[in-house]
Amino acid sequence: MKIHEYQAKEIFAKYGVPIPAGRVATTPSEVETVAREVGKAVVVKAQVHVGGRGKAGGIKVGKTPEEARQVSEKIIGMDIKGLKVEQVLVEEAADIKEEYYIGITTDRAARRNIVMVSAAGGIDIEEVAVSDPEKIAKLHIDPAIGLQDFQIRQLAFDAKLPPAAVKGIGPFMKALSRVYSDYDCSLAEINPLVLTGDGTLIAADAKINIDDNALFRHKELAQYQAAQEDDPIEAEAHKRGLTYVRLDGDIGIIGNGAGLVMTTLDVVQREGGRPANFLDIGGGAKAEVVRLAVDTVLLDPNVKGIFFNIFGGITRGDEVAKGLLEAMSDLETQVPIVVRLTGTRAEEGLALLEGSALTPASTMQEGARKIVDLVKAA
Ligand code: GDP
Ligand code: MN
């Protein structure tokens, strides 16, 4: 899960990291109010889940509250890489002398977390990694002992940071490392870490990605998740506890098991169809889950047909069939539905479906062909 810059800064602030004074706003007049509260030149920053906001015109300085309001009128509502800007962070503009990069991510090959420090901060660190890899100092963290002071000094020297920065960077690195492990991050970075005109360091940007598999340990972040989902159907599906990803085709896909569903997407594609979604109802799904799944897929107005592909192991074919029949009577949907049931209690399931409007299929390929034909004919 990605969280916004202002949310990441709230977290870093709890760990003692200095961040510019300010807060988030959603309208130009609110921006002006915040700028007045700050009482100095401010920077207005688009809050969207992509990098490179600066280059895209999503970050602008306002020297006066009026100017802040004016620049925010351009930023609020603008489109950055397909995402609409609904919120901006308004905060005291930093007096930037130099910009550095500090970050931690997981190095899967090394099976360790890796810390990175660079004097070439501010811009895209991925570009630096390609063009000047030697400009990024790196070090793996031993999980048993954590990030040590001598390692922080080593990284700062290797990155050729100036003495003022070497002196001040310790608390930032420690906070970064603690945030990374406390929040089960897959990425935590401060870019730029700014050296100001008076020689102090401040976090001008902050980014945190949290491992979705650990979200159950961070209930307090649920509010961030609700606010960050851009697709309303995905948001609704997750509220219903379904693993759903929206795609841009017109054939709804429902199956049990991520691998089976992904294969189904491929097979439908190969038969000339375009999947509208990925939906995995998981193992052992009961009738109610099946009904919810159909209902969710149909929230997408592009859906012209549904292909149900169930391989019964712990999922029982008769349960799936019951759910489908309930869904059909509840939802009064007209779209064609093709069902392939195999495995545990598949015969019982298919018997239940007999006489209904559902189209049975005995293999995945046959089912894919049938739904593609039905949708084309519709
Ligand atoms: P990103 O492009 O999405 O990573 O957004 P950042 O927050 O990193 O900002 C990009 C660039 O905008 C920074 O590297 C700075 O050069 C500039 N910038 C950000 N905040 C300020 C600020 O407070 N004052 C000034 N002058 N420039 C800023
Ligand atoms: Mn940045």
Coordinates of C-alpha atoms and ligand atoms in Angstrom, one line a residue:
M1 CA 0.0 0.0 0.0
K2 CA 1.2 3.4 -0.9
I3 CA 0.5 6.3 1.4
H4 CA 0.6 10.0 0.6
E5 CA 3.6 12.3 1.3
Y6 CA 1.7 14.1 4.1
Q7 CA 0.8 10.8 5.7
A8 CA 4.4 9.6 5.5
K9 CA 5.6 12.9 7.0
E10 CA 3.1 12.5 9.9
I11 CA 4.8 9.1 10.6
F12 CA 8.3 10.4 10.3
A13 CA 7.4 13.4 12.6
K14 CA 6.4 10.9 15.3
Y15 CA 10.0 9.5 15.1
G16 CA 11.5 12.9 15.6
V17 CA 12.3 13.8 12.0
P18 CA 12.1 17.5 11.3
I19 CA 9.6 18.3 8.6
P20 CA 8.4 21.7 7.2
A21 CA 5.4 23.2 9.0
G22 CA 2.1 22.9 7.2
R23 CA -0.8 20.7 6.4
V24 CA -3.0 19.3 3.7
A25 CA -5.7 21.3 1.9
T26 CA -8.4 20.5 -0.7
T27 CA -9.5 24.0 -1.9
P28 CA -7.6 27.1 -3.0
S29 CA -9.1 29.2 -0.2
E30 CA -8.0 26.5 2.3
V31 CA -4.5 26.7 0.8
E32 CA -4.5 30.5 1.4
T33 CA -5.6 29.9 5.0
V34 CA -2.8 27.4 5.6
A35 CA -0.3 29.7 4.0
R36 CA -1.3 32.5 6.3
E37 CA -0.9 30.2 9.3
V38 CA 2.6 29.3 8.1
G39 CA 3.3 33.0 7.8
K40 CA 6.2 32.4 5.3
A41 CA 6.7 31.5 1.6
V42 CA 5.1 28.0 1.1
V43 CA 5.4 25.2 -1.3
V44 CA 2.1 23.7 -2.7
K45 CA 2.5 20.0 -3.5
A46 CA 0.1 17.7 -5.3
Q47 CA -0.7 14.6 -3.2
V48 CA -0.9 11.7 -5.7
H49 CA 0.6 8.3 -5.6
V50 CA 3.3 8.9 -8.3
G51 CA 6.8 10.2 -8.3
G52 CA 8.1 13.0 -10.5
R53 CA 5.4 15.4 -9.3
G54 CA 7.8 18.3 -9.6
K55 CA 8.6 17.7 -13.2
A56 CA 4.8 17.3 -14.0
G57 CA 4.1 20.8 -12.6
G58 CA 2.5 19.5 -9.4
I59 CA 4.9 21.4 -7.0
K60 CA 4.9 25.2 -6.9
V61 CA 6.1 27.8 -4.6
G62 CA 3.8 30.6 -3.4
K63 CA 5.7 33.6 -1.8
T64 CA 2.5 35.1 -0.4
P65 CA -0.8 33.5 0.7
E66 CA -2.4 35.0 -2.4
E67 CA 0.2 33.5 -4.6
A68 CA -0.2 30.2 -2.9
R69 CA -3.9 30.3 -3.7
Q70 CA -3.2 31.1 -7.3
V71 CA -0.7 28.3 -7.8
S72 CA -3.0 25.9 -6.0
E73 CA -5.8 26.7 -8.5
K74 CA -3.6 25.3 -11.2
I75 CA -2.6 22.2 -9.2
I76 CA -5.9 21.1 -7.6
G77 CA -7.8 19.2 -10.3
M78 CA -4.8 18.7 -12.5
D79 CA -4.0 15.3 -13.9
I80 CA -0.6 13.8 -13.1
K81 CA 0.1 10.5 -14.9
G82 CA -3.6 9.7 -15.0
L83 CA -4.3 10.6 -11.4
K84 CA -6.5 13.6 -10.5
V85 CA -5.1 15.9 -7.8
E86 CA -7.7 16.2 -5.0
Q87 CA -5.4 17.3 -2.2
V88 CA -2.3 19.4 -1.8
L89 CA 0.2 19.7 1.0
V90 CA 0.9 23.3 1.9
E91 CA 4.1 23.7 3.9
E92 CA 6.9 26.2 4.6
A93 CA 9.1 26.3 1.5
A94 CA 12.6 25.0 2.3
D95 CA 15.6 27.1 1.7
I96 CA 17.4 24.5 -0.4
K97 CA 21.1 24.5 -0.5
E98 CA 21.7 20.8 -1.4
E99 CA 19.4 17.8 -1.9
Y100 CA 20.3 14.3 -0.8
Y101 CA 18.6 10.9 -1.0
I102 CA 18.2 8.4 1.8
G103 CA 16.1 5.2 1.5
I104 CA 15.6 1.6 2.6
T105 CA 14.1 -1.2 0.6
T106 CA 14.3 -5.0 0.6
D107 CA 17.0 -6.7 -1.4
R108 CA 15.4 -10.0 -2.1
A109 CA 18.5 -11.5 -3.6
A110 CA 20.5 -10.7 -0.5
R111 CA 17.6 -11.5 1.8
R112 CA 18.3 -8.4 3.7
N113 CA 17.1 -4.8 3.8
I114 CA 19.4 -2.4 2.0
V115 CA 20.1 1.2 3.0
M116 CA 21.0 3.7 0.4
V117 CA 22.4 7.2 0.7
S118 CA 23.3 9.6 -2.2
A119 CA 24.4 13.2 -2.5
A120 CA 22.6 13.2 -5.9
G121 CA 19.1 13.5 -4.3
G122 CA 16.1 15.4 -5.4
I123 CA 15.7 13.9 -8.8
D124 CA 14.7 10.4 -9.7
I125 CA 17.0 8.1 -7.9
E126 CA 16.2 5.3 -10.4
E127 CA 17.9 7.4 -13.1
V128 CA 21.0 8.0 -10.9
A129 CA 21.1 4.3 -10.3
V130 CA 21.3 3.7 -14.0
S131 CA 23.6 6.6 -15.1
D132 CA 25.9 7.0 -12.0
P133 CA 25.5 3.9 -9.8
E134 CA 28.7 4.8 -7.9
K135 CA 26.9 7.9 -6.6
I136 CA 24.7 5.7 -4.4
A137 CA 26.3 4.3 -1.3
K138 CA 24.7 1.0 -0.2
L139 CA 24.8 -1.3 2.7
H140 CA 22.8 -4.3 3.9
I141 CA 21.4 -4.4 7.4
D142 CA 22.0 -7.4 9.5
P143 CA 18.5 -8.2 10.9
A144 CA 20.0 -9.4 14.2
I145 CA 21.8 -6.1 15.1
G146 CA 20.0 -3.4 13.0
L147 CA 21.6 -0.3 11.5
Q148 CA 24.7 0.7 13.5
D149 CA 26.2 4.2 14.0
F150 CA 29.4 3.3 12.4
Q151 CA 27.5 2.1 9.3
I152 CA 25.7 5.3 9.1
R153 CA 29.0 7.2 9.2
Q154 CA 30.4 4.9 6.6
L155 CA 27.4 5.4 4.2
A156 CA 27.7 9.2 4.7
F157 CA 31.4 9.2 3.8
D158 CA 30.9 6.8 0.9
A159 CA 28.2 9.1 -0.5
K160 CA 30.6 12.0 -0.1
L161 CA 28.2 14.1 1.9
P162 CA 29.7 17.4 3.2
P163 CA 30.7 17.6 6.9
A164 CA 27.5 19.5 8.0
A165 CA 25.4 16.7 6.5
V166 CA 27.5 13.8 7.9
K167 CA 27.1 15.4 11.3
G168 CA 23.3 15.7 11.1
I169 CA 22.3 12.6 9.2
G170 CA 22.4 10.1 12.1
P171 CA 18.9 10.8 13.6
F172 CA 17.3 10.7 10.1
M173 CA 18.9 7.3 9.3
K174 CA 17.8 5.9 12.6
A175 CA 14.3 7.1 12.2
L176 CA 14.2 5.8 8.6
S177 CA 15.3 2.4 9.8
R178 CA 12.9 2.3 12.7
V179 CA 9.9 3.4 10.6
Y180 CA 10.9 0.8 8.0
S181 CA 10.7 -2.1 10.4
D182 CA 7.9 -0.7 12.7
Y183 CA 5.5 -0.2 9.8
D184 CA 6.5 -3.3 7.8
C185 CA 7.6 -1.2 4.8
S186 CA 8.7 -2.4 1.4
L187 CA 10.1 1.1 0.8
A188 CA 10.8 4.1 3.0
E189 CA 12.7 7.1 1.6
I190 CA 13.3 10.8 2.1
N191 CA 14.1 12.4 -1.2
P192 CA 15.1 15.1 -1.0
L193 CA 16.7 15.3 2.4
V194 CA 17.5 19.0 2.3
L195 CA 20.5 20.8 3.6
T196 CA 19.2 24.3 4.2
G197 CA 21.0 27.7 3.9
D198 CA 21.6 27.7 7.7
G199 CA 23.2 24.2 7.6
T200 CA 20.4 22.1 9.1
L201 CA 18.8 19.1 7.6
I202 CA 15.0 18.7 6.9
A203 CA 12.9 16.1 5.2
A204 CA 11.3 17.9 2.2
D205 CA 9.7 14.8 0.8
A206 CA 8.8 11.5 2.3
K207 CA 7.6 8.2 0.8
I208 CA 6.5 5.0 2.5
N209 CA 5.1 1.9 0.9
I210 CA 3.7 -0.7 3.3
D211 CA 3.7 -4.5 2.6
D212 CA 0.0 -5.3 2.1
N213 CA 0.5 -8.7 3.8
A214 CA 1.3 -6.8 7.0
L215 CA -1.6 -4.4 7.0
F216 CA -3.5 -6.4 9.5
R217 CA -0.8 -5.3 12.0
H218 CA -1.5 -1.7 11.2
K219 CA -5.1 -1.1 11.8
E220 CA -4.5 2.7 12.3
L221 CA -3.5 2.9 8.6
A222 CA -6.8 1.6 7.4
Q223 CA -8.1 5.2 7.1
Y224 CA -5.2 5.9 4.7
Q225 CA -6.1 2.9 2.6
A226 CA -9.8 3.9 2.3
A227 CA -8.6 7.4 1.2
Q228 CA -6.1 6.2 -1.3
E229 CA -8.1 3.8 -3.5
D230 CA -8.7 5.5 -6.8
D231 CA -11.0 2.9 -8.3
P232 CA -14.4 2.9 -6.6
I233 CA -15.2 -0.7 -7.5
E234 CA -11.8 -1.9 -6.2
A235 CA -12.5 0.0 -3.0
E236 CA -15.9 -1.6 -2.6
A237 CA -14.5 -5.1 -3.4
H238 CA -11.8 -4.8 -0.7
K239 CA -14.5 -3.6 1.7
R240 CA -16.3 -6.9 0.9
G241 CA -13.1 -8.8 1.5
L242 CA -12.7 -9.9 -2.1
T243 CA -9.4 -10.0 -4.0
Y244 CA -10.4 -7.9 -7.1
V245 CA -8.5 -6.0 -9.6
R246 CA -10.2 -4.0 -12.3
L247 CA -9.1 -4.4 -15.9
D248 CA -10.4 -2.7 -19.0
G249 CA -12.2 -5.4 -20.9
D250 CA -15.8 -6.6 -20.9
I251 CA -15.7 -10.2 -19.7
G252 CA -16.0 -10.6 -15.9
I253 CA -13.7 -13.4 -14.6
I254 CA -14.3 -15.2 -11.3
G255 CA -12.3 -18.2 -10.1
N256 CA -10.8 -19.8 -7.0
G257 CA -7.1 -19.4 -6.6
A258 CA -4.9 -16.6 -7.9
G259 CA -3.1 -18.9 -10.3
L260 CA -6.3 -20.3 -11.8
V261 CA -7.7 -16.8 -12.2
M262 CA -4.6 -15.5 -13.9
T263 CA -4.6 -18.5 -16.3
T264 CA -8.3 -17.9 -17.0
L265 CA -7.4 -14.3 -18.0
D266 CA -4.8 -15.5 -20.4
V267 CA -7.1 -18.2 -22.0
V268 CA -10.0 -15.7 -22.4
Q269 CA -7.5 -13.3 -24.0
R270 CA -6.2 -16.0 -26.3
E271 CA -9.8 -16.8 -27.4
G272 CA -10.1 -13.2 -28.5
G273 CA -11.9 -11.8 -25.4
R274 CA -10.9 -9.0 -23.1
P275 CA -11.2 -9.6 -19.3
A276 CA -12.8 -6.9 -17.3
N277 CA -11.3 -7.9 -14.0
F278 CA -9.4 -10.4 -11.8
L279 CA -11.5 -11.9 -9.0
D280 CA -10.3 -14.6 -6.8
I281 CA -12.9 -16.0 -4.4
G282 CA -10.3 -18.0 -2.6
G283 CA -10.5 -21.6 -1.3
G284 CA -13.6 -23.0 0.4
A285 CA -15.8 -20.1 -0.8
K286 CA -19.4 -20.3 0.4
A287 CA -22.6 -19.5 -1.5
E288 CA -22.7 -15.9 -0.1
V289 CA -19.2 -15.1 -1.3
V290 CA -20.1 -16.3 -4.7
R291 CA -23.2 -14.1 -4.8
L292 CA -21.1 -11.1 -3.6
A293 CA -18.5 -11.9 -6.2
V294 CA -21.0 -11.8 -9.1
D295 CA -22.5 -8.6 -7.6
T296 CA -19.1 -7.0 -7.5
V297 CA -18.2 -7.9 -11.0
L298 CA -21.5 -6.4 -12.2
L299 CA -20.7 -3.1 -10.6
D300 CA -18.5 -2.5 -13.6
P301 CA -20.9 -1.2 -16.4
N302 CA -18.5 -2.5 -19.1
V303 CA -19.2 -6.1 -18.1
K304 CA -21.2 -7.9 -20.8
G305 CA -20.7 -11.5 -19.6
I306 CA -19.1 -13.5 -16.8
F307 CA -16.9 -16.6 -16.9
F308 CA -16.9 -18.6 -13.7
N309 CA -14.0 -21.0 -13.5
I310 CA -14.0 -23.2 -10.4
F311 CA -11.6 -26.0 -9.7
G312 CA -13.1 -27.7 -6.7
G313 CA -10.6 -28.8 -4.0
I314 CA -11.8 -27.4 -0.7
T315 CA -14.2 -25.3 -2.7
R316 CA -17.3 -27.3 -3.2
G317 CA -19.1 -27.3 -6.6
D318 CA -22.6 -27.4 -5.0
E319 CA -21.9 -24.4 -2.8
V320 CA -20.7 -22.4 -5.8
A321 CA -23.8 -23.5 -7.8
K322 CA -26.1 -22.4 -4.9
G323 CA -24.4 -19.0 -4.8
L324 CA -24.7 -18.6 -8.5
L325 CA -28.4 -19.4 -8.4
E326 CA -29.0 -17.0 -5.6
A327 CA -27.1 -14.3 -7.4
M328 CA -29.1 -14.9 -10.5
S329 CA -32.4 -14.5 -8.7
D330 CA -31.3 -11.6 -6.6
L331 CA -29.5 -9.5 -9.2
E332 CA -31.8 -10.1 -12.1
T333 CA -28.8 -9.8 -14.4
Q334 CA -29.3 -10.3 -18.2
V335 CA -25.6 -10.9 -19.0
P336 CA -24.6 -14.4 -20.1
I337 CA -22.7 -16.5 -17.5
V338 CA -20.6 -19.5 -18.4
V339 CA -19.7 -21.9 -15.6
R340 CA -17.0 -24.4 -15.6
L341 CA -17.1 -26.6 -12.5
T342 CA -14.7 -29.5 -11.9
G343 CA -13.5 -31.4 -8.9
T344 CA -15.2 -31.7 -5.5
R345 CA -19.0 -32.1 -5.9
A346 CA -18.9 -30.7 -9.4
E347 CA -21.6 -33.2 -10.6
E348 CA -23.9 -32.1 -7.8
G349 CA -23.2 -28.5 -8.7
L350 CA -23.9 -28.9 -12.4
A351 CA -27.1 -30.8 -11.6
L352 CA -28.3 -27.8 -9.5
L353 CA -27.6 -25.5 -12.4
E354 CA -29.6 -27.6 -14.9
G355 CA -32.6 -25.7 -16.3
S356 CA -31.1 -22.3 -15.3
A357 CA -29.9 -19.6 -17.7
L358 CA -26.3 -20.5 -17.0
T359 CA -24.2 -22.0 -19.7
P360 CA -22.1 -25.0 -18.5
A361 CA -18.6 -25.8 -19.8
S362 CA -16.5 -28.9 -19.0
T363 CA -13.0 -27.4 -19.7
M364 CA -11.5 -23.9 -19.2
Q365 CA -10.8 -23.6 -23.0
E366 CA -14.4 -24.5 -23.8
G367 CA -15.7 -22.1 -21.3
A368 CA -13.5 -19.3 -22.6
R369 CA -14.6 -19.9 -26.1
K370 CA -18.3 -19.9 -25.1
I371 CA -18.2 -16.7 -23.1
V372 CA -16.3 -14.9 -25.9
D373 CA -18.9 -16.1 -28.4
L374 CA -21.8 -15.1 -26.2
V375 CA -20.4 -11.6 -25.5
K376 CA -19.7 -11.1 -29.2
A377 CA -23.3 -12.1 -30.1
A378 CA -24.8 -9.9 -27.4
Ligands
GDP1 P1 8.6 14.4 -6.3 O1 9.1 15.1 -7.6 O2 7.3 13.8 -6.5 O3 9.6 13.4 -5.7 O4 8.5 15.6 -5.2 P2 9.5 16.2 -4.2 O5 8.8 16.6 -3.0 O6 10.7 15.4 -4.1 O7 9.9 17.6 -4.9 C1 10.6 17.6 -6.2 C2 11.5 18.8 -6.2 O8 10.8 20.0 -6.0 C3 12.5 18.8 -5.1 O9 13.6 18.0 -5.4 C4 12.9 20.3 -5.0 O10 13.9 20.6 -5.9 C5 11.6 21.0 -5.3 N1 11.0 21.3 -4.0 C6 10.3 20.6 -3.1 N2 10.0 21.2 -2.0 C7 10.5 22.5 -2.2 C8 10.6 23.6 -1.3 O11 10.1 23.6 -0.2 N3 11.3 24.7 -1.8 C9 11.8 24.7 -3.0 N4 12.4 25.8 -3.5 N5 11.8 23.6 -3.8 C10 11.2 22.5 -3.4
MN2 MN 10.8 13.3 -4.1

